Tab-separated table of C-alpha atoms in Angstrom:
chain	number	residue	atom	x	y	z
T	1	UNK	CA	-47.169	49.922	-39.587
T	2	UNK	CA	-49.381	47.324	-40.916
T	3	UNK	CA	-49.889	44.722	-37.990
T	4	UNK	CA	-48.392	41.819	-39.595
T	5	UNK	CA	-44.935	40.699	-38.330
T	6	UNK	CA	-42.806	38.701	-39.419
T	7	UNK	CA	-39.992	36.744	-37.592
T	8	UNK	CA	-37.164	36.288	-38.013
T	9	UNK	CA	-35.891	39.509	-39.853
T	10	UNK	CA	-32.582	37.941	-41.193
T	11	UNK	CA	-31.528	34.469	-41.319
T	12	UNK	CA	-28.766	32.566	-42.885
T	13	UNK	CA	-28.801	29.141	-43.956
T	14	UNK	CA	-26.668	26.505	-46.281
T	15	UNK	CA	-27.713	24.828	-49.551
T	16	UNK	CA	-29.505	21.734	-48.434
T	17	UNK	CA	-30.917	22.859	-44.963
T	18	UNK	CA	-34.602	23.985	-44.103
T	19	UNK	CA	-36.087	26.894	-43.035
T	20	UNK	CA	-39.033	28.143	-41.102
T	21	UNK	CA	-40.423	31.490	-41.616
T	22	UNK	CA	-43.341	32.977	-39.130
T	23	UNK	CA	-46.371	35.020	-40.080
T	24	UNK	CA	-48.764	37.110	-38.105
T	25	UNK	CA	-51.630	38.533	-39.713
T	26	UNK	CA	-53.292	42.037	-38.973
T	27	UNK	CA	-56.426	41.403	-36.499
T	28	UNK	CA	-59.214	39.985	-38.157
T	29	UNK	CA	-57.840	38.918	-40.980
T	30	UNK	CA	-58.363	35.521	-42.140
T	31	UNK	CA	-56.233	34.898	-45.409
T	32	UNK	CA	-52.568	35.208	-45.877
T	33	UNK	CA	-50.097	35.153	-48.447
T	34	UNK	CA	-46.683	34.922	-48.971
T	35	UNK	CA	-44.480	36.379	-51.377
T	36	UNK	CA	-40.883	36.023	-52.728
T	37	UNK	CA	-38.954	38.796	-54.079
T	38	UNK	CA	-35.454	38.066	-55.536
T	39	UNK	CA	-33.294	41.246	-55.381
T	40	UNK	CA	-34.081	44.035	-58.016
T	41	UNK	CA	-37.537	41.819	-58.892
T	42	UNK	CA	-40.909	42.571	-57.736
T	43	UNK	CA	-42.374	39.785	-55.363
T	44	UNK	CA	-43.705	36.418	-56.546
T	45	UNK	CA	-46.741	34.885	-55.486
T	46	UNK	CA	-45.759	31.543	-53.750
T	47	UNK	CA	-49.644	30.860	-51.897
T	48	UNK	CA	-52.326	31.951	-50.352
T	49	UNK	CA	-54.473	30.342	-47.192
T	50	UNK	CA	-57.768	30.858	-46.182
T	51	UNK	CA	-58.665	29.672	-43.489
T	52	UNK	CA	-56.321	27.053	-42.872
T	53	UNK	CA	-56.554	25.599	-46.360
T	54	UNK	CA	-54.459	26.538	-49.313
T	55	UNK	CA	-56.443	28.555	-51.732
T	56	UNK	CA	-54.052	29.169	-54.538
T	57	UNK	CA	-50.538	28.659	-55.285
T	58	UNK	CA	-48.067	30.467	-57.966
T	59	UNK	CA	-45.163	28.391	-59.813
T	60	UNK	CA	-43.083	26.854	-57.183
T	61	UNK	CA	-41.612	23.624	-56.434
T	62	UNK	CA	-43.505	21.410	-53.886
T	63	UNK	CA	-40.143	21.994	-51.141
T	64	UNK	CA	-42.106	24.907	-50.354
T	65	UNK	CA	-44.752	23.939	-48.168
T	66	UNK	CA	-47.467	26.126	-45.825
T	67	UNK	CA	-49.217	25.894	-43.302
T	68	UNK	CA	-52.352	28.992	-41.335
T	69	UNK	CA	-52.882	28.047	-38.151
T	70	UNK	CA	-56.505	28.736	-35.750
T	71	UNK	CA	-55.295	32.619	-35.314
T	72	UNK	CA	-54.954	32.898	-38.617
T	73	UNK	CA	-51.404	33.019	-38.194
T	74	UNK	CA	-48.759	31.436	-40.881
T	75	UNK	CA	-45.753	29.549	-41.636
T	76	UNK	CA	-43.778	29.082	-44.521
T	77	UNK	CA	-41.470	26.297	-44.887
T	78	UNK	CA	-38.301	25.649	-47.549
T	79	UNK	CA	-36.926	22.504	-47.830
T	80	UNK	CA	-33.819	21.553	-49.236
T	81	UNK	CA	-32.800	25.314	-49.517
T	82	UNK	CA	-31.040	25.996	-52.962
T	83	UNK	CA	-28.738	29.487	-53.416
T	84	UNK	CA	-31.756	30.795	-55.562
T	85	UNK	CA	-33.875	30.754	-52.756
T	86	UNK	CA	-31.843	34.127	-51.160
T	87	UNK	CA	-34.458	36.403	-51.383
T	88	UNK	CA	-36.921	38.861	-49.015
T	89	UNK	CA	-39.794	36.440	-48.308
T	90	UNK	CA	-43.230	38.769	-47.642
T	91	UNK	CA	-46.530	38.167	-45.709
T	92	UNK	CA	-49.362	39.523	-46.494
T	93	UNK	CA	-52.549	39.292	-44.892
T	94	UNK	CA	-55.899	40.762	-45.827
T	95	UNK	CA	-59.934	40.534	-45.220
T	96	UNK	CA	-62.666	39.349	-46.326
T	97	UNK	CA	-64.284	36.084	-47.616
T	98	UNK	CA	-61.121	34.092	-49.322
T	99	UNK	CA	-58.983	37.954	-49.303
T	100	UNK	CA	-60.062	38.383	-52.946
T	101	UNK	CA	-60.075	41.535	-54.788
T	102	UNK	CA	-58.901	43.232	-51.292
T	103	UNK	CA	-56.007	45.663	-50.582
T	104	UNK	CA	-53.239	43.171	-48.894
T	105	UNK	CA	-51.084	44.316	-45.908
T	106	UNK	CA	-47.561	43.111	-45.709
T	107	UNK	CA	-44.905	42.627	-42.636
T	108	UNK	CA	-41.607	43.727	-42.685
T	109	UNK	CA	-40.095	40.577	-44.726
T	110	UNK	CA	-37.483	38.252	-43.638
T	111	UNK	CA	-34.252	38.349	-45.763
T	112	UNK	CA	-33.171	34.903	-46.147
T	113	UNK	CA	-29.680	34.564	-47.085
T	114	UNK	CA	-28.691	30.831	-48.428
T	115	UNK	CA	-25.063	30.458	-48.036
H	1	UNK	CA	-47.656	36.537	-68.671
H	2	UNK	CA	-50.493	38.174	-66.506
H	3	UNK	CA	-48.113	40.266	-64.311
H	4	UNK	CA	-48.040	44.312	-64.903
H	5	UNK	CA	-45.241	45.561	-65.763
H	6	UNK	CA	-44.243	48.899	-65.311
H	7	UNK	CA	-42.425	52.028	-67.220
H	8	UNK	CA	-40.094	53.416	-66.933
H	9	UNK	CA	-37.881	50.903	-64.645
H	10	UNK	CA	-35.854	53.788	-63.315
H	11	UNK	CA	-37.079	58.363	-62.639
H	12	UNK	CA	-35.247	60.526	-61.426
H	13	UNK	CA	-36.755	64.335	-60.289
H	14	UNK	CA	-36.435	67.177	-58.458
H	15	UNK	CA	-38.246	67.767	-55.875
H	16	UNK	CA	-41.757	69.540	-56.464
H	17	UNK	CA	-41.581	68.138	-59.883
H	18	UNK	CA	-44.995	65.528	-60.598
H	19	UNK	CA	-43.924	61.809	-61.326
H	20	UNK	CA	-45.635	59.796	-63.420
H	21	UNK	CA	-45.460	56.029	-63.941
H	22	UNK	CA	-47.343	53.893	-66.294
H	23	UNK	CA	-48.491	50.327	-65.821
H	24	UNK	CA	-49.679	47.806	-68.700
H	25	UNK	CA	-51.295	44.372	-67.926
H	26	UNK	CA	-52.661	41.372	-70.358
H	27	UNK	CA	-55.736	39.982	-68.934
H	28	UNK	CA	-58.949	41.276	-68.077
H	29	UNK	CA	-58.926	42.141	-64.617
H	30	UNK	CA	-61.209	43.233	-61.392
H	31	UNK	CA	-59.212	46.129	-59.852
H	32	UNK	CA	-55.677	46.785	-59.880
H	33	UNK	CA	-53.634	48.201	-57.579
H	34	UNK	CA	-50.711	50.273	-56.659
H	35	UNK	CA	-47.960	49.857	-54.088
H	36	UNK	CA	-45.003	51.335	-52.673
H	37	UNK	CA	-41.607	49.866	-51.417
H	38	UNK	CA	-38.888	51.962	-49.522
H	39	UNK	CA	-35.708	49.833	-49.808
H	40	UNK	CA	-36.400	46.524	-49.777
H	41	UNK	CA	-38.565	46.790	-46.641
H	42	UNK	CA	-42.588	45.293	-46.897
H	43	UNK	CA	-44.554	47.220	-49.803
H	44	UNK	CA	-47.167	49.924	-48.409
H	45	UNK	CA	-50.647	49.541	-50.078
H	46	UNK	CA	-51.418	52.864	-52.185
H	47	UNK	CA	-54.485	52.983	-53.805
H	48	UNK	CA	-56.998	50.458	-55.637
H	49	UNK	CA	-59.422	51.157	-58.456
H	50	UNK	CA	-61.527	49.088	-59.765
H	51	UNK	CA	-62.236	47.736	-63.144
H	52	UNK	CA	-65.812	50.190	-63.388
H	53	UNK	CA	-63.345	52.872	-62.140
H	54	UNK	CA	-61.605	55.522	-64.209
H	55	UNK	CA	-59.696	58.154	-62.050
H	56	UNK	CA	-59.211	57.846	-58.608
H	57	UNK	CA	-57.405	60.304	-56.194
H	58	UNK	CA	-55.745	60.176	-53.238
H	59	UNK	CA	-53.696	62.765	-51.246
H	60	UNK	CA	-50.938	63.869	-53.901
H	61	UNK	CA	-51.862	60.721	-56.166
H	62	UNK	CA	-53.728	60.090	-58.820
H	63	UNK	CA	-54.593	56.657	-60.914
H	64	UNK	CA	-56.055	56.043	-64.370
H	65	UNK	CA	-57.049	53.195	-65.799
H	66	UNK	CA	-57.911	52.130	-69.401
H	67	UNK	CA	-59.125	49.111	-69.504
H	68	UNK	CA	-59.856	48.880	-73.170
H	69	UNK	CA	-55.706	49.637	-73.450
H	70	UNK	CA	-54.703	47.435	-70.701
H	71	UNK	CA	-52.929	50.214	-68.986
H	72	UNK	CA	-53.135	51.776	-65.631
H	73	UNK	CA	-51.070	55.307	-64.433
H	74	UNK	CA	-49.800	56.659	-61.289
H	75	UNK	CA	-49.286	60.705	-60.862
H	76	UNK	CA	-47.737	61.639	-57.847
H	77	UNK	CA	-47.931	65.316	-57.685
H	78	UNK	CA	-45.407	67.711	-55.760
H	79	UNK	CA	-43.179	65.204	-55.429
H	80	UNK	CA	-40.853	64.889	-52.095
H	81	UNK	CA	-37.488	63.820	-50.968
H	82	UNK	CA	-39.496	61.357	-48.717
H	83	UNK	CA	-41.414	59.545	-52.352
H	84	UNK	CA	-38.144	58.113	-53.229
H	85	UNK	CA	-39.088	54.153	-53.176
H	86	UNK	CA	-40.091	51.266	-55.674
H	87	UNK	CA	-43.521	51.472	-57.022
H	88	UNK	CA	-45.380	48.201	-58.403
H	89	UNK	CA	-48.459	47.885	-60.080
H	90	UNK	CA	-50.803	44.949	-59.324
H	91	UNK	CA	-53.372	44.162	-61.615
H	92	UNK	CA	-55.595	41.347	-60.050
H	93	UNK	CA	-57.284	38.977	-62.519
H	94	UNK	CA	-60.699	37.444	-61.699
H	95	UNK	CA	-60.629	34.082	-60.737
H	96	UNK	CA	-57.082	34.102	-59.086
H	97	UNK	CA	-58.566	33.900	-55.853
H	98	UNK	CA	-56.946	37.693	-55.543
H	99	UNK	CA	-53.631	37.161	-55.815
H	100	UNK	CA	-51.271	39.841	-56.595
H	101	UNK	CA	-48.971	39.561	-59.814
H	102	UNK	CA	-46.316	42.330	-59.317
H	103	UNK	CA	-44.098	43.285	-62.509
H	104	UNK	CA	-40.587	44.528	-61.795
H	105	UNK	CA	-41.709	47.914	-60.633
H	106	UNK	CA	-40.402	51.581	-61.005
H	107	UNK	CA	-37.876	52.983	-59.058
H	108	UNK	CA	-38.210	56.639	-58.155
H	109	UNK	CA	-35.556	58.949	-56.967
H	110	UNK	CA	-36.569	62.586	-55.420
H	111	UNK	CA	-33.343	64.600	-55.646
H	112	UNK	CA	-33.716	67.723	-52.892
């Protein structure tokens, strides 16, 4: 086990609605990043925060929004869900100034099934 | 595309048998890394080496990396029932704030 959780572990949504996913990095951690990973693909960087700001974000469409809170903690939200967006979303969190060049642990995922 | 991309896509062994998968990448980079995924469950960090680094070790694995050829290896050695996963490569480029690019990774079966 890593010490980052993620919640919820399944969800299922419709095309159109919004989602929510939660984020808790390992202790002393301060950066996190979140991944998708379409089945039989390896994960996609969506973004990264540092420290409550967003410090880097891969190719995806400005419905997918982010937010670190004080702890450190993380949220990542989906608007106007599409089918493609069925995929395991990961968390990762790691140390260090800004988490570069650093080993990243990752939660569990949550499987996000758009319906 | 900066993402590493791994080969072969699919091994299958027996067990005690040494796996090896290979791992090419396109820009220079400062370390790259390896990690593990058992069925499509969070990935498990492996092992890092650095850019400066040639061989690295681990328990039953070992890494190479070429830089001048773009092209990283994993050995796992004495392989188990218990090895069977997805293994990605993750070669991290400077000045991407240290994301991770994964490619579609190698999936290993251990056959007892």
């Amino acid at each position: 086990e890593t010490g980052v959780t993620q919640s919820p572990t399944h969800l299922i949504k419709t095309r159109g609605q919004q989602v929510t996913l939660r984020c808790s990095s390992q202790s002393g951690h301060n950066t996190v990043s979140w991944y998708q990973q379409a089945l039989g693909q390896g994960p996609q960087f969506i973004f990264q925060y540092y420290r409550e700001e967003e410090n880097g974000r891969g190719n995806f469409p400005p419905r997918f929004s982010g937010l670190q809170f004080p702890n450190y903690s993380s949220e990542l939200n989906v608007n106007a869900l599409e089918l493609d967006d069925s995929a395991l979303y990961l968390c990762a969190s790691s140390p260090g100034l800004r988490g570069q060049y650093n080993e990243q642990f990752f939660g569990p995922g949550t499987r996000l099934t758009v319906l | 595309s900066q993402q590493g991309e791994e080969d072969p896509q699919a091994l299958s062994i027996q067990e005690g048998e040494n796996a090896t998968m290979n791992c090419s990448y396109k820009t220079s980079i400062n370390n790259l890394q390896w990690y593990r995924q058992n069925s499509g469950r969070g990935l498990v960090h492996l092992i890092l080496i650095r850019s400066n680094e040639r061989e690295k070790h681990s328990g039953r694995l070992r890494v190479t990396l070429d830089t001048s050829k773009k092209s990283s290896s994993l050995l796992i050695t004495a392989s188990r029932a218990a090895d069977t996963a997805s293994y990605f490569c993750a070669p991290t480029p400077y000045n991407q704030g240290g994301k991770l690019i994964f490619g579609q990774g190698t999936e290993l079966s251990v056959k007892p």
